[in-house]
Coordinates of C-alpha atoms and ligand atoms in Angstrom, one line a residue:
X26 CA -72.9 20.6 27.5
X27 CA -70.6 19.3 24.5
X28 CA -71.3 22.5 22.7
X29 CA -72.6 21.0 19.8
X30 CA -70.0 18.5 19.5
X31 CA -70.3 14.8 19.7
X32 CA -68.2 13.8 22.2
X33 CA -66.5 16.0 25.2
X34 CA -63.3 14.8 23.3
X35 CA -64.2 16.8 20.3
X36 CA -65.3 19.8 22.1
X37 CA -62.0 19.4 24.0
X38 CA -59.3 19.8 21.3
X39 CA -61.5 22.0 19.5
X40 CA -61.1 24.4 23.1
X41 CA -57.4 24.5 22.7
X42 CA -56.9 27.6 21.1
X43 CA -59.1 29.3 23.6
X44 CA -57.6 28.0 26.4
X45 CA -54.1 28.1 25.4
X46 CA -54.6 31.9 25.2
X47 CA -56.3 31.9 28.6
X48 CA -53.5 29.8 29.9
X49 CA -51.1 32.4 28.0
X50 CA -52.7 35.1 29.1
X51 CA -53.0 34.1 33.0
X52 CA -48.8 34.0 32.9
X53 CA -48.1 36.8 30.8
X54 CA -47.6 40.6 32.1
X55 CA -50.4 42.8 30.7
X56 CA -47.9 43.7 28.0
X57 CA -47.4 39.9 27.1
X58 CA -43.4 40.5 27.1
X59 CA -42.8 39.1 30.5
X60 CA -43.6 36.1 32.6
X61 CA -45.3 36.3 35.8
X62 CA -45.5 33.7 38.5
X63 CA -47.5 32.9 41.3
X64 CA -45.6 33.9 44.9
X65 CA -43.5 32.7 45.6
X66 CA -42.0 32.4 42.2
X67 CA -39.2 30.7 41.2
X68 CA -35.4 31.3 41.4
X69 CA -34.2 28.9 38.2
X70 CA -30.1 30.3 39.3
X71 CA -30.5 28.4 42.1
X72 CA -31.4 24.7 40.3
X73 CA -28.5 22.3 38.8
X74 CA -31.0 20.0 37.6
X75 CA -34.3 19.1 37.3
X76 CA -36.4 16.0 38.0
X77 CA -39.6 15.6 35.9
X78 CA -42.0 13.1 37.0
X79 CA -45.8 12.1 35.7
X80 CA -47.9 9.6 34.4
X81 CA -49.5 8.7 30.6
X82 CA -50.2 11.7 28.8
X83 CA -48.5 13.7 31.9
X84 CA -45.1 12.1 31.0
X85 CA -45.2 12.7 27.9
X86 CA -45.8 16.4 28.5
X87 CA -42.3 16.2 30.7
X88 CA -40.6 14.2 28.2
X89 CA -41.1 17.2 25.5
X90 CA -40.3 20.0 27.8
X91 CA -37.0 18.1 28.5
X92 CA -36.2 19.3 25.6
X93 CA -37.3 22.8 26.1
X94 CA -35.1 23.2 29.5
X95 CA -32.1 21.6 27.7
X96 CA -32.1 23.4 24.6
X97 CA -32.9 26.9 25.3
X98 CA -32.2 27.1 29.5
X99 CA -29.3 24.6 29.1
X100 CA -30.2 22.4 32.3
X101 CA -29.8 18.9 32.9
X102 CA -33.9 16.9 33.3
X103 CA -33.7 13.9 34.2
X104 CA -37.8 12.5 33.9
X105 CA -39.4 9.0 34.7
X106 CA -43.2 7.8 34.9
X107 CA -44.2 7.7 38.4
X108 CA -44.6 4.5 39.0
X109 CA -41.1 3.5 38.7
X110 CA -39.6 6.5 40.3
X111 CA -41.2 6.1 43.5
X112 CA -40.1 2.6 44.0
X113 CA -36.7 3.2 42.2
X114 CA -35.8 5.2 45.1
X115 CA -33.0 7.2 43.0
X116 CA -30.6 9.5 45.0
X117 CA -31.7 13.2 44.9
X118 CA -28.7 15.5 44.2
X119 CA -28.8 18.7 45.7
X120 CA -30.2 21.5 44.1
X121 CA -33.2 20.0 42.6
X122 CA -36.1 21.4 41.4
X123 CA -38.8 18.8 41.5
X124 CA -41.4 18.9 38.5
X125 CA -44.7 17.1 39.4
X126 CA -47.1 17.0 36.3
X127 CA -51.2 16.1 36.9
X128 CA -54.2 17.1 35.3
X129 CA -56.3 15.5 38.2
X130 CA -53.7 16.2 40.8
X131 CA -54.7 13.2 42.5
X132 CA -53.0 10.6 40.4
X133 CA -51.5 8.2 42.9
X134 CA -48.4 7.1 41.8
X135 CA -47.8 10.8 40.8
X136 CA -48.7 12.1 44.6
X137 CA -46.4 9.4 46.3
X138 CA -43.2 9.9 44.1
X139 CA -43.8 13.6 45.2
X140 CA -44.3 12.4 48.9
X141 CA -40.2 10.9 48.1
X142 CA -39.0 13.9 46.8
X143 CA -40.6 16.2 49.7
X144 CA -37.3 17.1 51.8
X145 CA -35.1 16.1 49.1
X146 CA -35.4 18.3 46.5
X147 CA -34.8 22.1 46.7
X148 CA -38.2 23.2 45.6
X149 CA -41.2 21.2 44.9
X150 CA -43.0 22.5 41.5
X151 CA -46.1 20.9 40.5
X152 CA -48.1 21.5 37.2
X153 CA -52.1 20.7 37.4
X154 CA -55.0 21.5 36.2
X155 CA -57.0 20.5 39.1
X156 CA -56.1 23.8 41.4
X157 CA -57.5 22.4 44.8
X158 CA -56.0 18.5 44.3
X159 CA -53.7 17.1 47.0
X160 CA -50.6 17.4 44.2
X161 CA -51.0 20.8 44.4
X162 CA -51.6 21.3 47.9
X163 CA -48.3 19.1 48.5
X164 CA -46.1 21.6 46.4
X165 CA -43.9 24.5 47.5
X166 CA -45.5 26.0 44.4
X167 CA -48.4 24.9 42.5
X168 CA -48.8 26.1 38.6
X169 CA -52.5 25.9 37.3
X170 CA -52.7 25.2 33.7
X171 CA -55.8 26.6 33.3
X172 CA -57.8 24.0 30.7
X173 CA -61.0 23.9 32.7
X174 CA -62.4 20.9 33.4
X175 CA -62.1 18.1 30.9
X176 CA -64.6 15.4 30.9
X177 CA -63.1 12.7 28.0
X178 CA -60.9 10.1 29.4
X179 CA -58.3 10.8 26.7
X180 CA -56.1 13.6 27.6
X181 CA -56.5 16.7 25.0
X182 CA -56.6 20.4 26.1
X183 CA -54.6 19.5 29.6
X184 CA -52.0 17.9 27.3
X185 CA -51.5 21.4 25.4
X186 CA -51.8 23.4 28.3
X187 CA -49.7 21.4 30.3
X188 CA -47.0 21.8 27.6
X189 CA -47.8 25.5 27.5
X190 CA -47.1 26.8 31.0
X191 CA -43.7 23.8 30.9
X192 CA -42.8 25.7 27.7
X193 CA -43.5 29.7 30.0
X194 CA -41.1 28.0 32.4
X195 CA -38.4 26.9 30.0
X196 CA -38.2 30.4 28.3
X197 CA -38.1 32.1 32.3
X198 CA -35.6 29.6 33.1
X199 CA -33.4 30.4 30.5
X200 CA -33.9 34.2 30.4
X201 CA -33.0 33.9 34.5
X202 CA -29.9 31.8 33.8
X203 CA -28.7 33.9 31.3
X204 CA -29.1 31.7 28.4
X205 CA -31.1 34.0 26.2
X206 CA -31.2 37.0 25.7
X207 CA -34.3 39.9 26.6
X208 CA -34.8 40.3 22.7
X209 CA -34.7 36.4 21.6
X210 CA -37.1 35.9 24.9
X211 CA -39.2 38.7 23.5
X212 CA -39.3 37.2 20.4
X213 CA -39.9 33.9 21.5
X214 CA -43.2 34.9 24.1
X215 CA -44.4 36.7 20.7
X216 CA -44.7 33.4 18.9
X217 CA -46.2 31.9 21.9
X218 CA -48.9 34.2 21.4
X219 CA -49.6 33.2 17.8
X220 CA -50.3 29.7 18.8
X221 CA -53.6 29.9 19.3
X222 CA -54.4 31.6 16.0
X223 CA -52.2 28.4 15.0
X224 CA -54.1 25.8 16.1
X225 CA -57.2 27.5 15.0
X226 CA -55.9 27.1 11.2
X227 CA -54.7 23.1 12.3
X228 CA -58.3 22.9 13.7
X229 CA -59.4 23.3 9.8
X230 CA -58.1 20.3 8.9
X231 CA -60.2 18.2 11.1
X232 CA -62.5 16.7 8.0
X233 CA -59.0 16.1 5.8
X234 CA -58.0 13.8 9.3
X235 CA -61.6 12.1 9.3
X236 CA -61.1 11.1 5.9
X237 CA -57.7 9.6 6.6
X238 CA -58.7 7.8 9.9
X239 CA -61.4 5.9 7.9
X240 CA -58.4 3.7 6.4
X241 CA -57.0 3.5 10.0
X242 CA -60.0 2.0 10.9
X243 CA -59.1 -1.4 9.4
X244 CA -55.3 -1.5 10.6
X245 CA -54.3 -3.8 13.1
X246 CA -51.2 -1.9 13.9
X247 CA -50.2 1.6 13.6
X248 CA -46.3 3.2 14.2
X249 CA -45.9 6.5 14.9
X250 CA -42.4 8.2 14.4
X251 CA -40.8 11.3 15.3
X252 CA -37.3 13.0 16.2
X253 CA -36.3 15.6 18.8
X254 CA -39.3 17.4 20.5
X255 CA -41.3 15.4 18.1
X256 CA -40.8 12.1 19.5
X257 CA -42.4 12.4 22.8
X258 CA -45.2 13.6 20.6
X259 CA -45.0 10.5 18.5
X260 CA -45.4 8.4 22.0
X261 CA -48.7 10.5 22.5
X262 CA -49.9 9.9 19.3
X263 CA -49.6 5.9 19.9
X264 CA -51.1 6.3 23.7
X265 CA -54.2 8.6 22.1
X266 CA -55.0 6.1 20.1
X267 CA -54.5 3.0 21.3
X268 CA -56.6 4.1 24.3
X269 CA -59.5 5.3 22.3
X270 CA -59.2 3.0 19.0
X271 CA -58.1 -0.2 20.8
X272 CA -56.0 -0.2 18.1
X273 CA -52.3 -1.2 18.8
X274 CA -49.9 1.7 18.5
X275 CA -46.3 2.2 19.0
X276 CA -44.1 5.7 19.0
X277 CA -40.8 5.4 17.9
X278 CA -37.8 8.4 17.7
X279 CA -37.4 7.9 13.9
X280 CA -33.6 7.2 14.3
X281 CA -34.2 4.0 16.5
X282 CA -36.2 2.0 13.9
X283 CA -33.4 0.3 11.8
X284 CA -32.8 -1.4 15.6
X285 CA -35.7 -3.6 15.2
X286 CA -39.0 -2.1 15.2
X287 CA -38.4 -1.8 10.9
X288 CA -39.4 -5.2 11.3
X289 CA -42.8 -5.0 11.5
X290 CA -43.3 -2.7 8.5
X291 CA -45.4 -4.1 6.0
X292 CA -48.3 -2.8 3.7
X293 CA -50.8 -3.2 6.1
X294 CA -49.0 -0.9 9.1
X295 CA -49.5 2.5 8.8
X296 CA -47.0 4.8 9.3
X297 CA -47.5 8.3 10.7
X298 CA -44.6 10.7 10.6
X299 CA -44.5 13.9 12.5
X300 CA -42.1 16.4 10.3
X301 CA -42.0 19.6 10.4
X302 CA -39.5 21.4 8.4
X303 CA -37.3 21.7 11.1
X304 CA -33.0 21.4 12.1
X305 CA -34.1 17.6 11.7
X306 CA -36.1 17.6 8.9
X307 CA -33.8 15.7 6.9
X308 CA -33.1 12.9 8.6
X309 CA -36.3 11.6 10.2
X310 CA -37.3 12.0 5.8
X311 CA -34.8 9.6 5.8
X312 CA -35.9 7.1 8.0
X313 CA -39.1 7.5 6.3
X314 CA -37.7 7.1 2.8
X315 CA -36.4 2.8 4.5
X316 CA -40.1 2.4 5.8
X317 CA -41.7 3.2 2.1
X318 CA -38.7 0.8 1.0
X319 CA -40.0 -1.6 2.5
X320 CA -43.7 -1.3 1.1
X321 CA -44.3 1.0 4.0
X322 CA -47.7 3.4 4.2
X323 CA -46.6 6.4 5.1
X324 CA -49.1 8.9 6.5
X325 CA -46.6 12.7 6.4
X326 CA -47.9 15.4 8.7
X327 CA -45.3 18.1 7.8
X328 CA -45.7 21.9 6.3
X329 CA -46.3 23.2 2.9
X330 CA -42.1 23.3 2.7
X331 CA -41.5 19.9 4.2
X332 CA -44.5 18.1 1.9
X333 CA -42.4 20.0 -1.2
X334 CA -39.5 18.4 -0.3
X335 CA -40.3 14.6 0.5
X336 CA -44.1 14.2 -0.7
X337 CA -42.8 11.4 -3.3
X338 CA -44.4 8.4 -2.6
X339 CA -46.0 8.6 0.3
X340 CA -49.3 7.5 1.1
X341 CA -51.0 10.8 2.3
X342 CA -50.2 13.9 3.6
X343 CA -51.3 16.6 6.4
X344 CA -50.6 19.5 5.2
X345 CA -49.9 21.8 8.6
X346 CA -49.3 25.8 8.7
X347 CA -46.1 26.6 9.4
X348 CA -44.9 26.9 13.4
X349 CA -41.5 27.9 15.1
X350 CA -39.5 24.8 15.4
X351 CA -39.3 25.3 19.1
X352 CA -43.5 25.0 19.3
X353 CA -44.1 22.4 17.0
X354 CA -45.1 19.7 19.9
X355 CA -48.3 21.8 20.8
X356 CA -49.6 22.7 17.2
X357 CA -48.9 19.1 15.9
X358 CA -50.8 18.1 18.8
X359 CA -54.4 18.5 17.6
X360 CA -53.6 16.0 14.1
X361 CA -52.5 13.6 16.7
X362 CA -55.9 13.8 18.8
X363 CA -58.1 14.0 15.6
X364 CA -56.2 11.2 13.9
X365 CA -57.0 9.0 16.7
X366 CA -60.7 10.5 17.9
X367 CA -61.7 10.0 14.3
X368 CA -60.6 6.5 13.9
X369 CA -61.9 5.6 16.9
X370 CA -65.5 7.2 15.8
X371 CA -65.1 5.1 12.8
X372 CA -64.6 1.9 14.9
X373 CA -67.7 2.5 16.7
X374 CA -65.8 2.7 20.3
X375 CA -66.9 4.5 23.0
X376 CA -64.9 7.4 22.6
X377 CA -65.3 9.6 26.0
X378 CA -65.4 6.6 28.2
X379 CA -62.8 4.1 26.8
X380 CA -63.0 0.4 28.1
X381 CA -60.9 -0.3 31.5
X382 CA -59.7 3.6 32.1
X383 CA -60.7 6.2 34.3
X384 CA -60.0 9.8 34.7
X385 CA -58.6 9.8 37.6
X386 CA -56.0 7.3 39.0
X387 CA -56.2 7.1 42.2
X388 CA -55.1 3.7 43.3
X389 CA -51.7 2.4 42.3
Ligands
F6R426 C1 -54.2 9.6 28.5 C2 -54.5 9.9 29.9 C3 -53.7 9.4 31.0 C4 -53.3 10.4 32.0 C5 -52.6 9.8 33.2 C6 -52.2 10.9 34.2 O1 -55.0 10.2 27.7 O2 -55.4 10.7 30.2 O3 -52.5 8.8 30.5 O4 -52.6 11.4 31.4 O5 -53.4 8.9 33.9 O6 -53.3 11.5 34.8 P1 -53.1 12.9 35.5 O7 -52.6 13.9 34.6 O8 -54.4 13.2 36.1 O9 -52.1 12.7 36.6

């Protein structure tokens, strides 16, 4: 049942390229240049704003496809984790497309912030993987992701997919608001449909990342640091493994470090840096060039280009295959599950069924 694989979480991130393209495939016309939704579809003209709300891993899939709605459909998201939403009570402003993300569909904090924004918001959108789950059942329109059922505790493959079909909806969004044009949106589905083959070749690199994790092992602390779209991912690279490892993780947005957390950097906290050679690049090198200042270890997951430019000194390197800025999140996804399954293998932790969590929260 794990395929050969050790754990269902190994067999999970090793799905992602197959069910990426599944999740593609369900949501793309049989040409792959358009997007199809479910009935009754969705009518992104008549939104102002969106509210993205979800839990854990969830969130952070909301927190990166803020991004994507801003940048390329140029609408305001406001997103929260569900727990304080629901009891924070906020004002809903009209025109409101509500965003519920849930793997299990049944989270409970998740289910009642949706129960607040039922009569409030325009349109109630959820994203789940889970297709027959209350969440979904509760929405005006429900969006199956399409992962298949995932068994580890840690969330892999629903992570990616969920960013997948938020990443579909940002690109119909802004094609429907007239924020891109037909031949950008064209161009833009077509690397889409390269990802898998993407994180096929990221895959690969899975005993380099064992390696690496074995000196994780021993760290009491690691920080993880990113910029733009690549921040939220930073966040999921602390939750992955401080859920799985037990060791203690922070994300940081790279610019926000000389406020305090450069503190803590010593020899003995590793630092991992998402950069791809992006509009950013530059800069979050820069924050990385005052960590190794400071007798920092830095641990660079960046491209062929990127590791040109700013390999000097740093500790190791992940050397990734080159992505589309605007899809980095999902390929850099799979170092940041196999950095922290394989230090978590190395600890001797039970990986699948981490202490204190369960799949499905369904108590508050
Ligand atoms: C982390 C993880 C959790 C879930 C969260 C939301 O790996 O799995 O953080 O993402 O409990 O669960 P769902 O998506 O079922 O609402």
């Amino acid at each position: 049942e794990k395929a050969g694989h050790k754990h269902f979480m190994a067999k999970e991130i090793a799905e992602q390229p197959t069910v990426i393209a599944e999740a593609l495939s369900y949501y793309l016309s049989a040409d792959g240049n358009g997007i199809v939704l479910p009935d009754p579809g969705l009518d992104f003209t008549a939104y102002d704003r969106i509210v993205m709300v979800a839990c854990g891993t969830a969130f952070y899939a909301c927190y990166t496809a803020k991004y994507w709605f801003e940048q390329v459909a140029r609408i305001p998201v406001e997103i929260d984790v569900a727990s304080e939403f629901r009891y924070r009570e906020p004002p809903v402003a009209p025109n409101t497309l509500a965003i519920f993300v849930s793997q299990s569909g049944e989270t409970a904090d998740t289910l009642a912030a949706l129960r607040y924004m039922a009569g409030k918001a325009a349109t109630i959108l959820s994203v789940v993987n889970v297709a027959e789950s209350s969440i979904a059942r509760e929405s005006d329109l429900a969006l199956p992701i399409r992962a298949g059922v995932e068994v580890g505790v840690a969330s892999t493959k629903a992570f990616s997919c969920q960013l997948t079909v938020l990443a579909l909806l940002a690109l119909e969004a802004a094609l429907q608001r007239g924020e891109m044009t037909a031949d950008s949106h064209a161009v833009r589905l077509a690397e889409l449909r390269s990802l898998p083959g993407l994180l096929t070749r990221a895959l690969d690199l899975d005993e380099w990342l064992n390696a690496v994790s074995n000196d994780l092992a021993e760290s009491r602390d690691v920080l993880f640091l990113g910029r733009g779209m690549m921040y939220p991912l930073a966040l999921e690279g602390a939750l992955k493994l401080k859920e799985i490892s037990y060791i203690h993780a922070e994300g940081y947005a790279s610019g926000e470090l000389k406020h305090g957390p450069i503190a803590l950097i010593d020899s003995h906290t590793p630092v991992i840096v998402f950069a791809p050679h992006d509009t950013l690049f530059d800069k979050t090198v820069s924050n990385m060039q005052e960590v190794m200042a400071r007798g920092g270890r830095v641990l660079l997951v960046s491209d062929r280009k990127g590791l040109a430019l700013a390999s000097d000194g740093v500790w190791q390197t992940v050397t990734m295959p080159e992505v589309p800025d605007l899809f980095a999140p999902i390929l850099y996804a799979i170092p940041a599950q196999l950095i922290a399954y394989h230090t978590a293998v190395a600890k001797g932790t039970d990986v699948d069924q981490p202490r204190n969590l369960a799949k499905s929260v369904t108590v508050e």
